[in-house]
Tab-separated table of C-alpha atoms and ligand atoms in Angstrom:
chain	number	residue	atom	x	y	z
A	148	MET	CA	127.566	152.707	186.942
A	149	ILE	CA	129.000	151.276	183.726
A	150	GLU	CA	128.151	153.722	180.949
A	151	THR	CA	126.680	152.045	177.864
A	152	ARG	CA	125.575	153.352	174.472
A	153	GLN	CA	122.062	153.241	175.930
A	154	THR	CA	123.105	155.560	178.767
A	155	TYR	CA	124.595	158.058	176.305
A	156	GLN	CA	121.514	157.939	174.089
A	157	SER	CA	119.170	158.389	177.038
A	158	ARG	CA	121.214	161.324	178.409
A	159	PHE	CA	121.051	162.917	174.947
A	160	GLU	CA	117.277	162.448	174.972
A	161	THR	CA	116.961	163.936	178.455
A	162	HIS	CA	118.783	167.055	177.202
A	163	LEU	CA	116.493	167.137	174.151
A	164	GLN	CA	113.343	166.958	176.292
A	165	ALA	CA	114.510	169.828	178.490
A	166	ILE	CA	115.298	171.942	175.410
A	167	GLU	CA	111.989	171.200	173.649
A	168	SER	CA	109.987	171.943	176.763
A	169	TYR	CA	111.823	175.249	177.381
A	170	LEU	CA	111.405	176.328	173.732
A	171	GLU	CA	107.696	175.441	173.772
A	172	THR	CA	107.207	177.595	176.890
A	173	CYS	CA	109.189	180.571	175.657
A	174	LEU	CA	107.299	180.494	172.352
A	175	ALA	CA	103.807	180.116	173.866
A	176	PRO	CA	101.517	181.921	171.376
A	177	GLN	CA	100.930	185.628	171.931
A	178	GLU	CA	99.725	188.565	169.873
A	179	PRO	CA	100.282	189.313	167.053
A	180	GLN	CA	99.381	185.727	166.345
A	181	VAL	CA	100.828	185.554	162.838
A	182	LEU	CA	104.268	186.616	164.113
A	183	TRP	CA	104.309	184.022	166.904
A	184	ASP	CA	102.989	181.332	164.545
A	185	ALA	CA	105.843	182.095	162.141
A	186	MET	CA	108.394	182.053	164.985
A	187	ARG	CA	107.002	178.739	166.243
A	188	HIS	CA	107.114	177.290	162.720
A	189	GLY	CA	110.801	178.216	162.461
A	190	VAL	CA	111.783	176.790	165.837
A	191	LEU	CA	109.386	173.999	166.884
A	192	SER	CA	110.010	171.998	163.752
A	193	GLY	CA	112.188	169.060	164.673
A	194	GLY	CA	115.769	170.375	164.478
A	195	LYS	CA	118.545	168.169	165.817
A	196	ARG	CA	119.293	170.715	168.617
A	197	ILE	CA	122.972	169.744	168.521
A	198	ARG	CA	124.208	173.197	169.638
A	199	PRO	CA	122.104	173.427	172.841
A	200	VAL	CA	122.744	169.740	173.589
A	201	LEU	CA	126.478	170.443	173.385
A	202	LEU	CA	126.138	173.413	175.708
A	203	LEU	CA	124.175	171.400	178.264
A	204	GLU	CA	126.546	168.454	178.025
A	205	THR	CA	129.777	170.461	178.430
A	206	CYS	CA	128.150	172.037	181.489
A	207	ARG	CA	127.060	168.660	182.918
A	208	ALA	CA	130.396	167.013	182.109
A	209	SER	CA	132.085	169.873	184.024
A	210	GLY	CA	129.947	169.214	187.098
A	211	GLY	CA	127.639	172.199	186.426
A	212	ASP	CA	123.915	172.617	186.987
A	213	LEU	CA	121.743	171.964	183.919
A	214	GLU	CA	118.961	174.315	185.063
A	215	LYS	CA	121.488	177.118	185.159
A	216	ALA	CA	122.609	176.374	181.565
A	217	LEU	CA	119.188	175.805	179.959
A	218	PRO	CA	118.224	179.469	179.175
A	219	THR	CA	121.594	180.077	177.439
A	220	ALA	CA	121.366	176.754	175.565
A	221	CYS	CA	117.910	177.713	174.257
A	222	ALA	CA	119.029	181.273	173.455
A	223	LEU	CA	121.647	179.685	171.224
A	224	GLU	CA	119.044	177.499	169.499
A	225	LEU	CA	116.772	180.531	168.915
A	226	ILE	CA	119.666	182.308	167.171
A	227	HIS	CA	120.460	179.217	165.111
A	228	CYS	CA	116.794	178.963	164.024
A	229	PHE	CA	116.749	182.681	163.200
A	230	SER	CA	119.784	182.197	160.954
A	231	LEU	CA	118.088	179.272	159.158
A	232	ILE	CA	114.916	181.323	158.523
A	233	HIS	CA	116.951	184.160	157.002
A	234	ASP	CA	119.259	181.763	155.152
A	235	ASP	CA	116.243	180.183	153.400
A	236	LEU	CA	114.884	183.533	152.145
A	237	PRO	CA	114.667	184.063	148.367
A	238	CYS	CA	117.338	186.785	148.564
A	239	ILE	CA	119.812	184.424	150.243
A	240	ASP	CA	119.647	180.644	149.597
A	241	ASN	CA	116.077	180.559	148.303
A	242	ASP	CA	114.915	177.264	149.793
A	243	ASP	CA	111.378	175.894	149.943
A	244	MET	CA	112.012	173.038	152.364
A	245	ARG	CA	113.659	172.879	155.787
A	246	ARG	CA	113.448	170.058	158.339
A	247	GLY	CA	111.037	168.259	156.021
A	248	ARG	CA	108.489	171.113	155.922
A	249	LEU	CA	107.911	174.364	154.111
A	250	THR	CA	110.353	177.113	155.021
A	251	VAL	CA	108.915	180.019	157.019
A	252	HIS	CA	108.599	182.403	154.056
A	253	LYS	CA	106.800	179.678	152.058
A	254	ALA	CA	104.426	178.717	154.885
A	255	PHE	CA	103.755	182.384	155.811
A	256	SER	CA	105.215	185.209	153.718
A	257	GLU	CA	108.570	186.796	153.072
A	258	ASP	CA	107.935	189.858	155.239
A	259	MET	CA	106.750	187.684	158.132
A	260	ALA	CA	109.835	185.426	157.806
A	261	VAL	CA	112.144	188.455	158.063
A	262	LEU	CA	110.250	189.716	161.107
A	263	ALA	CA	110.032	186.304	162.786
A	264	GLY	CA	113.834	186.032	162.455
A	265	ASP	CA	114.352	189.521	163.884
A	266	ALA	CA	112.054	188.756	166.822
A	267	LEU	CA	113.829	185.461	167.586
A	268	TYR	CA	117.180	187.234	167.680
A	269	GLY	CA	116.011	189.660	170.374
A	270	LEU	CA	114.097	186.984	172.260
A	271	ALA	CA	117.303	184.945	172.406
A	272	PHE	CA	119.273	187.588	174.317
A	273	ALA	CA	116.304	188.191	176.622
A	274	GLN	CA	116.512	184.549	177.782
A	275	ILE	CA	119.902	185.305	179.325
A	276	THR	CA	119.077	188.767	180.703
A	277	ASP	CA	115.589	188.003	182.074
A	278	PHE	CA	115.207	184.253	182.572
A	279	ALA	CA	118.517	183.035	183.988
A	280	PRO	CA	118.405	184.166	187.625
A	281	GLN	CA	120.964	181.555	188.722
A	282	LEU	CA	123.703	183.158	186.617
A	283	SER	CA	125.876	185.884	188.130
A	284	ASP	CA	125.832	189.295	186.420
A	285	ARG	CA	129.458	188.754	185.410
A	286	ALA	CA	128.636	185.400	183.755
A	287	LYS	CA	125.629	186.958	181.956
A	288	LEU	CA	127.769	189.775	180.564
A	289	ARG	CA	130.401	187.363	179.279
A	290	LEU	CA	127.755	185.130	177.682
A	291	LEU	CA	125.889	188.056	176.100
A	292	SER	CA	129.077	189.562	174.712
A	293	ALA	CA	130.334	186.253	173.273
A	294	LEU	CA	126.933	185.455	171.755
A	295	ALA	CA	126.595	188.942	170.244
A	296	TRP	CA	129.977	188.640	168.488
A	297	ALA	CA	129.526	184.996	167.423
A	298	SER	CA	126.115	185.665	165.890
A	299	SER	CA	127.220	188.788	163.996
A	300	VAL	CA	130.515	190.163	162.691
A	301	LYS	CA	132.841	187.569	164.247
A	302	GLY	CA	130.916	184.504	163.147
A	303	LEU	CA	127.592	183.870	161.500
A	304	VAL	CA	127.129	187.018	159.443
A	305	ASN	CA	130.698	187.467	158.140
A	306	GLY	CA	130.732	183.711	157.345
A	307	GLN	CA	127.502	184.081	155.417
A	308	VAL	CA	128.822	187.148	153.562
A	309	ASP	CA	131.911	185.161	152.488
A	310	ASP	CA	129.654	182.274	151.487
A	311	ILE	CA	127.669	184.595	149.203
A	312	GLN	CA	130.601	186.598	147.856
A	313	PHE	CA	132.726	183.599	146.964
A	314	ALA	CA	130.008	181.472	145.342
A	315	HIS	CA	131.352	180.497	141.888
A	316	ALA	CA	134.902	181.549	142.882
A	317	ALA	CA	137.841	179.229	142.120
A	318	PRO	CA	138.335	176.500	144.791
A	319	ASP	CA	140.395	177.970	147.627
A	320	GLU	CA	141.280	175.981	150.739
A	321	GLN	CA	141.951	178.988	152.973
A	322	LEU	CA	138.666	180.631	152.027
A	323	LEU	CA	136.761	177.399	152.593
A	324	TYR	CA	138.016	177.190	156.188
A	325	ARG	CA	137.329	180.904	156.735
A	326	ILE	CA	133.709	180.564	155.595
A	327	HIS	CA	133.005	177.597	157.853
A	328	HIS	CA	134.958	178.970	160.809
A	329	GLY	CA	132.380	181.783	160.789
A	330	LYS	CA	129.171	180.296	159.445
A	331	THR	CA	129.163	177.028	161.380
A	332	GLY	CA	132.130	177.201	163.763
A	333	ALA	CA	131.143	180.302	165.730
A	334	LEU	CA	127.987	178.834	167.302
A	335	PHE	CA	129.678	175.485	167.994
A	336	ARG	CA	132.584	177.261	169.725
A	337	PHE	CA	130.115	179.322	171.729
A	338	SER	CA	128.187	176.216	172.805
A	339	THR	CA	131.132	174.307	174.297
A	340	TRP	CA	132.789	177.405	175.790
A	341	ALA	CA	129.519	178.622	177.363
A	342	GLY	CA	128.746	175.214	178.914
A	343	GLY	CA	132.167	175.259	180.590
A	344	LEU	CA	131.848	178.900	181.646
A	345	ILE	CA	128.479	178.308	183.316
A	346	ALA	CA	129.952	175.331	185.174
A	347	GLY	CA	132.836	177.529	186.415
A	348	GLN	CA	135.714	175.953	184.457
A	349	PRO	CA	138.994	177.912	184.556
A	350	GLU	CA	140.277	179.793	181.472
A	351	PRO	CA	142.748	177.143	180.184
A	352	ILE	CA	139.941	174.553	180.103
A	353	LEU	CA	137.573	177.049	178.443
A	354	THR	CA	140.173	177.532	175.695
A	355	ARG	CA	140.312	173.774	175.128
A	356	LEU	CA	136.531	173.495	175.184
A	357	SER	CA	136.376	176.186	172.482
A	358	ARG	CA	138.833	174.111	170.454
A	359	TYR	CA	136.568	171.066	170.912
A	360	GLY	CA	133.609	173.136	169.609
A	361	ASP	CA	135.706	174.419	166.725
A	362	LEU	CA	136.838	170.968	165.589
A	363	LEU	CA	133.380	169.500	166.090
A	364	GLY	CA	131.774	172.346	164.086
A	365	LEU	CA	134.187	171.709	161.270
A	366	ALA	CA	133.459	167.961	161.315
A	367	PHE	CA	129.718	168.797	161.362
A	368	GLN	CA	130.131	171.037	158.297
A	369	ILE	CA	132.182	168.443	156.400
A	370	VAL	CA	129.416	165.867	157.010
A	371	ASP	CA	126.850	168.501	155.928
A	372	ASP	CA	128.729	169.021	152.657
A	373	LEU	CA	128.997	165.265	152.057
A	374	LEU	CA	125.284	164.768	152.772
A	375	ASP	CA	124.417	167.526	150.303
A	376	VAL	CA	126.200	165.481	147.629
A	377	GLN	CA	125.141	161.990	148.745
A	378	ALA	CA	121.762	162.032	150.579
A	379	SER	CA	118.169	162.164	149.291
A	380	ALA	CA	115.640	164.947	149.964
A	381	ASP	CA	113.501	162.530	152.037
A	382	VAL	CA	116.337	161.769	154.432
A	383	LEU	CA	117.762	165.302	154.478
A	384	GLY	CA	114.449	167.167	154.903
A	385	LYS	CA	115.788	169.835	152.532
A	386	THR	CA	116.815	170.050	148.901
A	387	PRO	CA	120.065	168.127	148.249
A	388	GLY	CA	122.586	169.200	145.590
A	389	LYS	CA	121.954	172.889	146.251
A	390	ASP	CA	125.556	173.702	147.162
A	391	GLN	CA	126.818	172.544	143.794
A	392	ALA	CA	123.934	174.216	141.933
A	393	GLN	CA	124.773	177.505	143.651
A	394	GLY	CA	128.529	177.143	143.105
A	395	LYS	CA	129.206	177.090	146.857
A	396	MET	CA	132.723	176.683	148.257
A	397	THR	CA	132.276	173.274	149.911
A	398	PHE	CA	134.715	170.551	150.975
A	399	PRO	CA	133.783	168.222	148.074
A	400	ALA	CA	134.059	171.173	145.641
A	401	VAL	CA	137.559	172.037	146.864
A	402	PHE	CA	138.959	168.570	147.653
A	403	GLY	CA	136.678	165.983	145.958
A	404	VAL	CA	134.644	163.409	147.920
A	405	ALA	CA	137.420	160.894	148.734
A	406	GLU	CA	139.811	163.541	150.116
A	407	THR	CA	136.915	165.156	152.044
A	408	GLU	CA	136.235	161.804	153.716
A	409	ARG	CA	139.936	161.567	154.638
A	410	ILE	CA	139.914	165.097	156.122
A	411	LEU	CA	136.854	164.145	158.169
A	412	LYS	CA	138.654	161.080	159.602
A	413	ASP	CA	141.586	163.327	160.457
A	414	ARG	CA	139.387	165.795	162.355
A	415	ILE	CA	137.652	162.981	164.224
A	416	ALA	CA	141.060	161.641	165.311
A	417	ALA	CA	142.032	165.168	166.475
A	418	LEU	CA	138.794	165.334	168.493
A	419	HIS	CA	139.592	162.006	170.189
A	420	ALA	CA	143.095	163.252	171.057
A	421	LEU	CA	141.747	166.523	172.463
A	422	LEU	CA	139.175	164.723	174.611
A	423	ASP	CA	141.942	162.422	175.892
A	424	GLU	CA	143.806	165.550	177.034
A	425	LEU	CA	140.663	166.891	178.728
A	426	ASP	CA	139.911	163.627	180.509
A	427	GLY	CA	140.179	164.223	184.260
A	428	ASP	CA	139.264	167.922	183.972
A	429	LEU	CA	135.768	166.860	183.003
A	430	GLU	CA	133.824	163.706	182.117
A	431	THR	CA	134.582	163.164	178.465
A	432	GLU	CA	132.670	159.982	177.559
A	433	GLN	CA	129.428	161.706	176.542
A	434	LEU	CA	131.391	164.349	174.612
A	435	LEU	CA	133.024	161.475	172.741
A	436	TYR	CA	129.576	160.032	172.030
A	437	LEU	CA	128.590	163.408	170.510
A	438	VAL	CA	131.607	163.187	168.186
A	439	GLY	CA	130.187	159.863	166.960
A	440	PHE	CA	126.741	161.447	166.586
A	441	VAL	CA	128.169	164.206	164.365
A	442	GLU	CA	130.289	161.792	162.320
A	443	LYS	CA	127.513	159.241	161.716
A	444	ARG	CA	124.521	161.561	161.281
A	445	GLU	CA	122.382	161.002	158.190
A	446	SER	CA	120.426	164.268	158.137
B	1756	GRG	C1	122.215	187.598	161.708
B	1756	GRG	C2	122.165	185.418	162.968
B	1756	GRG	C3	122.107	186.121	161.671
B	1756	GRG	C4	121.983	185.416	160.525
B	1756	GRG	C5	121.992	186.011	159.188
B	1756	GRG	C6	121.680	183.884	157.062
B	1756	GRG	C7	122.818	184.086	157.963
B	1756	GRG	C8	123.123	185.456	158.424
B	1756	GRG	C9	123.602	183.073	158.375
B	1756	GRG	C10	123.331	181.677	157.967
B	1756	GRG	C11	124.225	180.775	158.634
B	1756	GRG	C12	123.892	179.353	158.268
B	1756	GRG	C13	122.610	178.989	157.657
B	1756	GRG	C14	124.781	178.419	158.522
B	1756	GRG	C15	124.522	177.010	158.192
B	1756	GRG	C16	125.062	176.137	159.238
B	1756	GRG	C17	124.413	174.801	159.210
B	1756	GRG	C18	125.286	173.629	158.966
B	1756	GRG	C19	123.092	174.676	159.394
B	1756	GRG	C20	122.344	173.419	159.552
B	1756	GRG	O1	122.360	173.115	160.942
B	1756	GRG	P1	121.670	171.806	161.532
B	1756	GRG	O2	121.972	170.629	160.648
B	1756	GRG	O3	120.132	172.160	161.372
B	1756	GRG	O4	122.037	171.710	162.956
B	1756	GRG	P2	118.887	171.650	162.259
B	1756	GRG	O5	117.717	171.730	161.316
B	1756	GRG	O6	119.140	170.253	162.724
B	1756	GRG	O7	118.773	172.610	163.378
């Protein structure tokens, strides 16, 4: 079959449907209703699902079974959504809008937003322990360990701490990369590494897949920073201009917009080169399409 843009788009949508359907099932309302309603509001709210799509696609491109990867892909999305709920809280970024709707603490209450986030974090790990029977115990342990580190002190949380501590600090290139390596990079690296692991890729390929996730996460963050400066609230679904208002260490703040756009082009070229190297070890065309998706996204 000759792969066309249409094929890539439709494969992306097939992944999305599987993810949405899994998330809807794992968040089927239970008691206490207010908790589950808040969790559902934070997750079933139209996110791009780029992290679980990446996990599924690296697995598929490696010849792996999508059913086997789906619980881990959705665990990752639950953790991402948890981090967004907590990030929006008044004590952190204090945002009213997310994905074009009220944030969880605005739609419910602050205490319920904290608890919905906590519950999603635990529910995420339970997807791998309890709902992934096709995975070997060894694979589960490796996934759980990597996800635990990436979502805490070797990723999301230390990145967020840096982000808070260095707001209003003087522009610093090294710090900028450190913040995003943790805050955004950790979950992207997990997604591409985990997809390969589940498909049984050997260690040298897993290392390269992590590098793909790392570079892609960085490109994603650069686009995020540019959109915060350039896009409207309607398109973004959240408040633009917040990074600057909060004195955040962003790419445009450190380098200016023109140099940021040049750095982005550079990273995209590095991604193309890396995928060229990986070609033959896995099917890289759809992974290349995802690079384009990240580069061209408007929200
Ligand atoms: C303990 C897991 C945990 C979190 C607490 C608040 C916090 C520590 C971390 C926040 C990390 C954070 C918000 C990173 C931002 C990364 C980012 C670019 C988010 C936007 O991702 P998109 O565009 O969002 O994929 P959608 O809405 O499409 O899912």
